[in-house]
CSV table of C-alpha atoms in Angstrom, one decimal:
chain,number,residue,atom,x,y,z
A,77,MET,CA,0.0,0.0,0.0
A,78,THR,CA,1.1,3.5,-0.1
A,79,ALA,CA,-0.3,7.0,0.6
A,80,THR,CA,-1.7,7.9,4.0
A,81,SER,CA,-3.1,5.1,6.0
A,82,LYS,CA,-3.4,5.5,9.7
A,83,ARG,CA,-3.3,1.9,10.6
A,84,ARG,CA,-1.1,-1.0,9.6
A,85,THR,CA,0.5,-3.7,11.7
A,86,ARG,CA,2.9,-6.5,11.2
A,87,PRO,CA,3.1,-10.3,10.6
A,88,VAL,CA,5.6,-12.1,12.5
A,89,LEU,CA,8.2,-14.6,12.0
A,90,HIS,CA,8.5,-17.8,10.1
A,91,ALA,CA,9.8,-20.7,12.2
A,92,ALA,CA,11.2,-24.1,11.5
A,93,THR,CA,11.0,-27.9,11.5
A,94,VAL,CA,13.6,-27.3,14.1
A,95,ILE,CA,14.2,-27.6,17.7
A,96,ALA,CA,11.8,-27.3,20.5
A,97,LEU,CA,11.1,-24.7,23.3
A,98,LEU,CA,14.0,-22.5,24.3
A,99,ALA,CA,13.2,-20.9,27.6
A,100,GLY,CA,10.0,-18.7,27.3
A,101,SER,CA,11.0,-17.0,24.1
A,102,VAL,CA,8.4,-18.0,21.6
A,103,TYR,CA,7.4,-16.3,18.4
A,104,PHE,CA,6.5,-17.1,14.8
A,105,THR,CA,7.0,-20.7,13.9
A,106,ILE,CA,7.7,-22.2,10.6
A,107,GLU,CA,10.2,-24.6,9.1
A,108,LEU,CA,13.8,-23.4,9.1
A,109,ARG,CA,16.4,-25.3,7.1
A,110,GLN,CA,18.7,-27.4,9.2
A,111,GLU,CA,21.8,-25.4,8.4
A,112,GLU,CA,20.0,-22.2,9.7
A,113,GLN,CA,19.2,-23.6,13.0
A,114,ALA,CA,22.2,-22.2,14.7
A,115,LYS,CA,21.2,-18.7,13.5
A,116,ALA,CA,17.6,-18.9,14.6
A,117,PRO,CA,16.4,-17.2,17.7
A,118,ALA,CA,14.7,-19.2,20.4
A,119,ILE,CA,11.5,-20.7,19.0
A,120,GLN,CA,9.0,-23.4,19.5
A,121,SER,CA,8.6,-25.6,16.4
A,122,LEU,CA,5.4,-27.5,15.9
A,123,VAL,CA,5.3,-29.7,12.8
A,124,ASP,CA,2.9,-32.5,12.7
A,125,ALA,CA,2.5,-35.6,10.5
A,126,PRO,CA,0.5,-35.2,7.3
A,127,ALA,CA,-3.2,-35.5,7.8
A,128,ALA,CA,-5.1,-38.5,6.5
A,129,GLY,CA,-6.0,-37.7,2.9
A,130,SER,CA,-3.2,-35.1,2.4
A,131,ALA,CA,-1.3,-35.0,-0.8
A,132,LYS,CA,1.6,-36.9,0.7
A,133,GLY,CA,-0.4,-39.9,1.8
A,134,ALA,CA,-3.1,-40.1,-0.7
A,135,ASP,CA,-3.6,-43.1,-3.0
A,136,GLU,CA,-2.5,-42.0,-6.4
A,137,GLY,CA,-5.0,-44.2,-8.2
A,138,ALA,CA,-7.9,-42.9,-6.1
A,139,GLN,CA,-7.5,-39.3,-6.9
A,140,LYS,CA,-10.3,-37.5,-8.7
A,141,TRP,CA,-10.7,-34.1,-10.4
A,142,GLU,CA,-13.9,-32.1,-9.8
A,143,ARG,CA,-15.0,-28.8,-11.3
A,144,LEU,CA,-16.7,-26.2,-9.0
A,145,LYS,CA,-18.2,-22.7,-9.5
A,146,ASN,CA,-18.1,-19.3,-7.9
A,147,PRO,CA,-15.3,-19.0,-8.6
A,148,GLU,CA,-14.6,-21.5,-11.5
A,149,ARG,CA,-12.0,-23.9,-10.2
A,150,SER,CA,-10.7,-27.4,-10.3
A,151,VAL,CA,-10.4,-29.4,-7.1
A,152,LEU,CA,-8.3,-32.6,-6.7
A,153,ARG,CA,-9.7,-35.1,-4.2
A,154,ASP,CA,-8.4,-38.3,-2.7
A,155,GLY,CA,-10.3,-41.6,-2.5
A,156,LYS,CA,-12.1,-40.5,0.7
A,157,GLY,CA,-13.3,-37.2,-0.8
A,158,GLY,CA,-10.6,-35.1,1.0
A,159,ILE,CA,-9.3,-32.1,-0.9
A,160,LEU,CA,-5.7,-32.4,-2.0
A,161,ALA,CA,-5.4,-29.2,-4.0
A,162,THR,CA,-7.4,-26.4,-5.4
A,163,PHE,CA,-6.7,-24.4,-8.6
A,164,THR,CA,-8.8,-21.4,-9.7
A,165,ASP,CA,-9.3,-20.4,-13.3
A,166,GLY,CA,-7.3,-17.3,-14.2
A,167,ALA,CA,-5.1,-17.5,-11.1
A,168,ARG,CA,-1.6,-18.8,-10.5
A,169,THR,CA,-2.1,-19.3,-6.8
A,170,ALA,CA,-2.6,-23.0,-5.9
A,171,THR,CA,-3.5,-24.3,-2.4
A,172,LEU,CA,-2.2,-27.8,-1.6
A,173,THR,CA,-2.8,-30.0,1.4
A,174,GLY,CA,0.3,-31.1,3.3
A,175,PRO,CA,2.0,-31.4,6.7
A,176,SER,CA,0.5,-29.3,9.5
A,177,ARG,CA,2.4,-26.2,10.5
A,178,THR,CA,1.8,-23.7,13.3
A,179,PHE,CA,2.4,-19.9,13.1
A,180,ALA,CA,2.2,-17.7,16.3
A,181,GLU,CA,3.1,-14.3,17.6
A,182,PRO,CA,3.0,-14.3,21.4
A,183,ALA,CA,4.4,-10.7,21.6
A,184,THR,CA,1.0,-9.3,20.4
A,185,THR,CA,-1.6,-12.0,20.4
A,186,LYS,CA,-2.4,-15.4,22.0
A,187,THR,CA,-3.9,-16.8,18.8
A,188,ARG,CA,-2.1,-19.3,16.6
A,189,VAL,CA,-2.7,-20.5,13.1
A,190,VAL,CA,-2.4,-24.3,12.7
A,191,THR,CA,-2.7,-25.1,9.0
A,192,GLU,CA,-2.3,-27.9,6.5
A,193,ASN,CA,-2.6,-25.5,3.6
A,194,TRP,CA,0.5,-24.9,1.5
A,195,VAL,CA,0.1,-22.0,-0.9
A,196,ARG,CA,2.2,-21.9,-4.0
A,197,LEU,CA,2.5,-19.9,-7.2
A,198,MET,CA,2.3,-22.0,-10.4
A,199,PRO,CA,4.3,-21.0,-13.5
A,200,GLU,CA,1.1,-20.4,-15.5
A,201,THR,CA,-2.4,-19.4,-14.8
A,202,TRP,CA,-4.9,-22.2,-14.3
A,203,ARG,CA,-7.6,-23.1,-16.8
A,204,ALA,CA,-10.1,-25.9,-17.1
A,205,GLY,CA,-8.3,-29.1,-18.2
A,206,ALA,CA,-4.8,-27.8,-17.3
A,207,GLU,CA,-4.3,-31.0,-15.2
A,208,LYS,CA,-3.6,-32.8,-18.5
A,209,GLU,CA,-0.9,-30.4,-19.6
A,210,GLN,CA,2.7,-31.2,-19.3
A,211,TRP,CA,3.7,-28.0,-17.5
A,212,PHE,CA,1.3,-28.7,-14.7
A,213,GLN,CA,2.1,-32.4,-14.4
A,214,GLU,CA,5.8,-31.5,-14.0
A,215,TRP,CA,5.0,-28.7,-11.5
A,216,PHE,CA,2.6,-30.8,-9.4
A,217,LYS,CA,5.0,-33.8,-9.3
A,218,LYS,CA,7.6,-31.5,-7.8
A,219,TYR,CA,5.4,-29.7,-5.3
A,220,GLN,CA,2.5,-31.9,-4.3
A,221,ALA,CA,4.5,-33.4,-1.3
A,222,SER,CA,7.2,-30.7,-1.1
A,223,GLU,CA,8.1,-28.9,2.1
A,224,GLU,CA,10.1,-26.3,0.3
A,225,ASP,CA,9.2,-22.7,1.4
A,226,ASP,CA,5.7,-21.7,0.2
A,227,LEU,CA,4.1,-18.3,0.3
A,228,PHE,CA,3.1,-18.7,4.0
A,229,ALA,CA,6.7,-19.7,4.9
A,230,ILE,CA,8.1,-16.8,3.0
A,231,ALA,CA,5.6,-14.3,4.6
A,232,PHE,CA,6.7,-15.3,8.1
A,233,GLN,CA,10.3,-14.9,7.3
A,234,TYR,CA,9.8,-11.1,7.8
A,235,GLY,CA,8.2,-11.2,11.3
A,236,ASP,CA,9.4,-10.2,14.7
A,237,GLN,CA,12.9,-11.5,15.3
A,238,ALA,CA,12.9,-13.6,12.1
A,239,PRO,CA,16.5,-14.7,11.4
A,240,VAL,CA,18.4,-13.0,8.6
A,241,LYS,CA,18.9,-15.0,5.4
A,242,LYS,CA,21.5,-14.1,2.8
A,243,ASP,CA,21.8,-15.1,-0.8
A,244,ALA,CA,25.0,-16.2,-2.5
A,245,GLU,CA,26.0,-12.6,-3.1
A,246,GLY,CA,25.6,-11.7,0.5
A,247,VAL,CA,22.3,-9.7,0.1
A,248,SER,CA,20.0,-10.1,3.2
A,249,TYR,CA,16.8,-11.2,1.5
A,250,ALA,CA,14.8,-12.1,4.6
A,251,GLY,CA,14.7,-11.3,8.3
A,252,ASP,CA,12.8,-9.1,10.7
A,253,ALA,CA,11.3,-6.2,8.7
A,254,ASN,CA,10.2,-2.7,9.7
A,255,PHE,CA,7.1,-1.0,8.4
A,256,GLY,CA,9.1,2.2,7.6
A,257,PRO,CA,11.3,4.9,9.1
A,258,ILE,CA,9.9,7.2,11.8
A,259,ASN,CA,8.0,10.1,10.4
A,260,PRO,CA,9.4,13.4,11.7
A,261,ASN,CA,6.0,15.0,11.4
A,262,GLY,CA,4.0,12.1,12.9
A,263,SER,CA,3.2,10.9,16.4
A,264,VAL,CA,2.3,7.6,18.0
A,265,GLY,CA,-1.0,6.5,16.6
A,266,ASN,CA,-0.9,9.1,13.9
A,267,ASP,CA,1.3,8.4,11.0
A,268,TYR,CA,4.2,7.6,13.3
A,269,ARG,CA,6.1,5.8,10.5
A,270,LEU,CA,6.5,6.7,6.9
A,271,GLU,CA,5.0,4.5,4.1
A,272,GLU,CA,6.3,3.9,0.6
A,273,SER,CA,9.0,1.4,1.5
A,274,ASP,CA,9.1,-1.4,-1.2
A,275,PHE,CA,11.0,-4.6,-1.4
A,276,TYR,CA,14.1,-3.1,-3.0
A,277,ASP,CA,14.2,-0.6,0.0
A,278,TYR,CA,14.2,-3.6,2.3
A,279,LEU,CA,17.0,-5.3,0.3
A,280,GLY,CA,19.0,-2.1,0.0
A,281,ILE,CA,19.9,-2.7,-3.7
A,282,PRO,CA,18.7,-1.2,-7.0
A,283,TYR,CA,16.1,-3.3,-8.8
A,284,THR,CA,15.4,-3.3,-12.6
A,285,PHE,CA,11.8,-4.1,-13.5
A,286,ARG,CA,10.9,-6.0,-16.7
A,287,ASN,CA,10.1,-2.7,-18.5
A,288,GLY,CA,13.7,-1.6,-18.0
A,289,THR,CA,12.9,0.9,-15.2
A,290,THR,CA,15.4,0.8,-12.3
A,291,ALA,CA,14.4,1.7,-8.8
A,292,LYS,CA,17.0,2.8,-6.3
A,293,PRO,CA,16.5,2.1,-2.5
A,294,GLU,CA,16.5,4.9,0.0
A,295,ALA,CA,19.0,4.3,2.8
A,296,MET,CA,16.6,5.4,5.5
A,297,ARG,CA,14.1,2.7,4.4
A,298,SER,CA,16.6,-0.1,4.7
A,299,ARG,CA,15.0,-3.3,6.1
A,300,SER,CA,11.5,-1.8,5.7
A,301,MET,CA,8.4,-2.6,3.7
A,302,ASP,CA,4.9,-1.1,4.0
A,303,CYS,CA,1.8,-3.2,3.5
A,304,SER,CA,1.9,-3.3,-0.3
A,305,GLY,CA,5.6,-3.6,-0.3
A,306,PHE,CA,5.2,-6.7,1.9
A,307,ILE,CA,2.8,-8.2,-0.7
A,308,ARG,CA,5.2,-7.4,-3.5
A,309,THR,CA,8.1,-9.0,-1.5
A,310,VAL,CA,6.2,-12.2,-0.9
A,311,PHE,CA,4.5,-12.7,-4.2
A,312,GLY,CA,6.8,-10.8,-6.5
A,313,TYR,CA,10.4,-10.7,-5.4
A,314,ARG,CA,10.3,-14.1,-3.7
A,315,ALA,CA,7.7,-16.1,-5.6
A,316,ARG,CA,8.3,-14.3,-8.9
A,317,PHE,CA,4.8,-13.0,-9.7
A,318,PRO,CA,5.4,-10.1,-12.3
A,319,LEU,CA,5.7,-6.7,-10.8
A,320,MET,CA,4.7,-3.3,-12.1
A,321,ALA,CA,7.4,-0.6,-11.9
A,322,ALA,CA,7.7,1.4,-8.7
A,323,ASP,CA,5.8,4.4,-10.3
A,324,ASN,CA,2.6,2.3,-10.1
A,325,ALA,CA,1.9,3.2,-13.8
A,326,THR,CA,4.3,1.5,-16.2
A,327,GLY,CA,4.8,-2.1,-17.1
A,328,ASP,CA,2.5,-5.0,-16.3
A,329,GLY,CA,2.1,-7.2,-13.2
A,330,LEU,CA,1.3,-6.4,-9.6
A,331,PRO,CA,1.0,-2.6,-9.0
A,332,ARG,CA,2.9,-0.8,-6.3
A,333,THR,CA,-0.1,0.3,-4.1
A,334,ALA,CA,-2.9,-1.5,-2.3
A,335,ASN,CA,-5.4,0.5,-4.4
A,336,GLY,CA,-3.6,-0.3,-7.6
A,337,MET,CA,-3.5,-4.0,-6.8
A,338,ALA,CA,-7.2,-4.1,-5.9
A,339,ARG,CA,-8.3,-2.3,-9.1
A,340,SER,CA,-5.8,-4.1,-11.4
A,341,LYS,CA,-6.6,-7.0,-13.8
A,342,ALA,CA,-4.1,-9.2,-12.0
A,343,GLY,CA,-5.5,-12.5,-10.8
A,344,VAL,CA,-9.2,-13.2,-10.0
A,345,ASP,CA,-11.5,-11.0,-8.0
A,346,VAL,CA,-13.0,-13.5,-5.5
A,347,ILE,CA,-14.7,-10.6,-3.6
A,348,PRO,CA,-15.3,-7.9,-6.2
A,349,LEU,CA,-14.7,-4.3,-5.2
A,350,LYS,CA,-18.1,-2.5,-5.0
A,351,GLY,CA,-17.0,0.7,-3.4
A,352,VAL,CA,-15.1,2.1,-0.4
A,353,GLY,CA,-17.9,3.1,1.9
A,354,ALA,CA,-19.2,1.1,4.8
A,355,ASP,CA,-22.0,-0.1,2.7
A,356,ALA,CA,-19.5,-1.8,0.4
A,357,ARG,CA,-18.4,-4.2,3.1
A,358,PRO,CA,-18.8,-7.8,1.8
A,359,THR,CA,-21.8,-9.6,3.1
A,360,SER,CA,-19.9,-12.9,3.2
A,361,ILE,CA,-16.3,-13.9,3.2
A,362,ASP,CA,-17.0,-17.7,2.8
A,363,VAL,CA,-15.4,-17.6,-0.7
A,364,LEU,CA,-12.0,-16.7,0.7
A,365,GLN,CA,-9.2,-19.3,0.4
A,366,PRO,CA,-5.8,-19.3,2.2
A,367,GLY,CA,-3.4,-17.1,0.2
A,368,ASP,CA,-5.9,-14.7,-1.1
A,369,VAL,CA,-4.8,-11.0,-1.1
A,370,LEU,CA,-7.2,-8.7,0.9
A,371,PHE,CA,-7.9,-5.0,0.5
A,372,PHE,CA,-9.1,-2.6,3.1
A,373,LYS,CA,-10.3,1.0,3.4
A,374,LEU,CA,-9.0,2.3,6.7
A,375,ASP,CA,-8.4,6.1,6.3
A,376,GLY,CA,-10.9,8.7,5.3
A,377,ARG,CA,-8.0,10.9,4.1
A,378,THR,CA,-7.2,8.6,1.2
A,379,GLY,CA,-10.5,9.5,-0.5
A,380,GLU,CA,-11.7,6.8,-2.9
A,381,ARG,CA,-8.5,4.8,-2.7
A,382,LEU,CA,-8.1,1.6,-0.8
A,383,ASP,CA,-5.2,1.9,1.6
A,384,HIS,CA,-4.3,-1.4,3.2
A,385,THR,CA,-3.6,-5.0,2.0
A,386,GLY,CA,-2.7,-8.3,3.5
A,387,ILE,CA,-2.7,-12.1,3.0
A,388,PHE,CA,-5.5,-14.4,4.2
A,389,LEU,CA,-4.2,-17.3,6.3
A,390,GLY,CA,-7.4,-19.1,7.2
A,391,THR,CA,-8.9,-20.0,10.6
A,392,ASP,CA,-6.9,-19.6,13.8
A,393,THR,CA,-7.1,-21.8,16.9
A,394,ASP,CA,-9.8,-19.6,18.3
A,395,GLY,CA,-12.0,-20.1,15.2
A,396,HIS,CA,-11.5,-16.7,13.7
A,397,GLN,CA,-10.6,-15.8,10.1
A,398,ILE,CA,-7.1,-14.3,10.3
A,399,PHE,CA,-4.7,-12.5,8.0
A,400,ILE,CA,-1.1,-11.2,7.9
A,401,SER,CA,0.0,-7.7,6.9
A,402,SER,CA,2.7,-5.1,7.5
A,403,ARG,CA,1.3,-2.5,9.8
A,404,GLU,CA,2.6,0.7,11.4
A,405,GLU,CA,1.8,0.0,15.0
A,406,ALA,CA,3.6,-3.3,15.1
A,407,ASN,CA,6.4,-1.8,12.9
A,408,GLY,CA,6.3,-4.6,10.3
A,409,PRO,CA,4.5,-7.8,9.3
A,410,THR,CA,2.1,-9.2,12.0
A,411,ILE,CA,-0.9,-11.3,12.8
A,412,GLY,CA,-1.2,-9.6,16.1
A,413,ASP,CA,-3.6,-7.4,18.0
A,414,LYS,CA,-1.5,-4.2,18.2
A,415,GLY,CA,-3.4,-1.5,16.4
A,416,GLY,CA,-6.4,-3.7,15.7
A,417,THR,CA,-7.1,-7.5,15.8
A,418,SER,CA,-6.2,-9.3,12.6
A,419,ARG,CA,-9.6,-10.8,12.1
A,420,LEU,CA,-12.0,-10.7,9.2
A,421,ASP,CA,-15.0,-12.1,11.1
A,422,GLY,CA,-17.1,-10.1,13.5
A,423,ASN,CA,-17.2,-6.2,13.6
A,424,GLY,CA,-13.6,-5.4,14.5
A,425,TYR,CA,-11.5,-2.7,12.9
A,426,TYR,CA,-10.2,-4.8,10.0
A,427,ALA,CA,-13.3,-6.9,9.6
A,428,ALA,CA,-15.4,-3.7,9.1
A,429,THR,CA,-13.0,-2.2,6.7
A,430,LEU,CA,-12.5,-5.1,4.3
A,431,ARG,CA,-13.7,-4.2,0.8
A,432,SER,CA,-12.3,-6.8,-1.7
A,433,ALA,CA,-10.1,-9.8,-2.3
A,434,LYS,CA,-8.0,-11.3,-5.1
A,435,ARG,CA,-6.6,-14.7,-5.9
A,436,LEU,CA,-3.4,-13.9,-7.8
């Protein structure tokens, strides 16, 4: 997102198939690779065996494809009717069933997300009958039982105290992210931190987009990403979804701002945008699927523009629909309660301001 939005908060850490409780210091959990265990802060890792009917344990010969509507999609089921994977027409996002993982953020919330959903980006958009095409068969063979980092794992690699990860060139591409630098004209609860920090600001290196435009990072924004910058980091820089240039106007792909993303042709509108006023709040969110990108209208100062975005995670251990986003109050990615509970159900701050959702 960009522009002026009073409220944002932050998702927290990815964890690991790693090591158990280290003395009272618990935060985001996701699988960390074995060689990174020594770098990881103290965590509690919860990784369960695959559920019955998951992609890993299903009988290959018993699998069956089914077509569903609203939205148009293909669902792969096992012999007992359990869902192994879902693919939506016009979207590259696929949701696969796999080993259970737990994500938590004790610093700001008691809730946890325990999920068997693994959300991945396919190399091509889905269409009816694509299960017979070679590109898909090769992709699915590689990822149906894979525990390689998916979009959820990537998202939690920027949470509170997430360990730094460096690429072969020494660039720190993951680790605890800020929302943005302190705003000299702001105050706590009122634009305390500046927006407009994108993934290349976080990385601290110039980035050339596909249209040839090169964006240069600002030193004061190092290790920072605002809400739309977080989405572009996870889906774009890391998962390789095409990105529009930083000016939000040139090239194709995922735009720079929350408003641009919501109104773009990218992906599939699973909850179409009907307006920005309170009367445009969706009457139902049942259509949402883990990995969907959410769009909110938080700040009256932004006029007709949507001004916040996040990623839907599914149902938490308290039975609430929860999401992750980079927010000002938590100074980075969070599923926490600081500055507003990260729930879509009920009538809380974010639930009341949800306006649309996309499946990229």
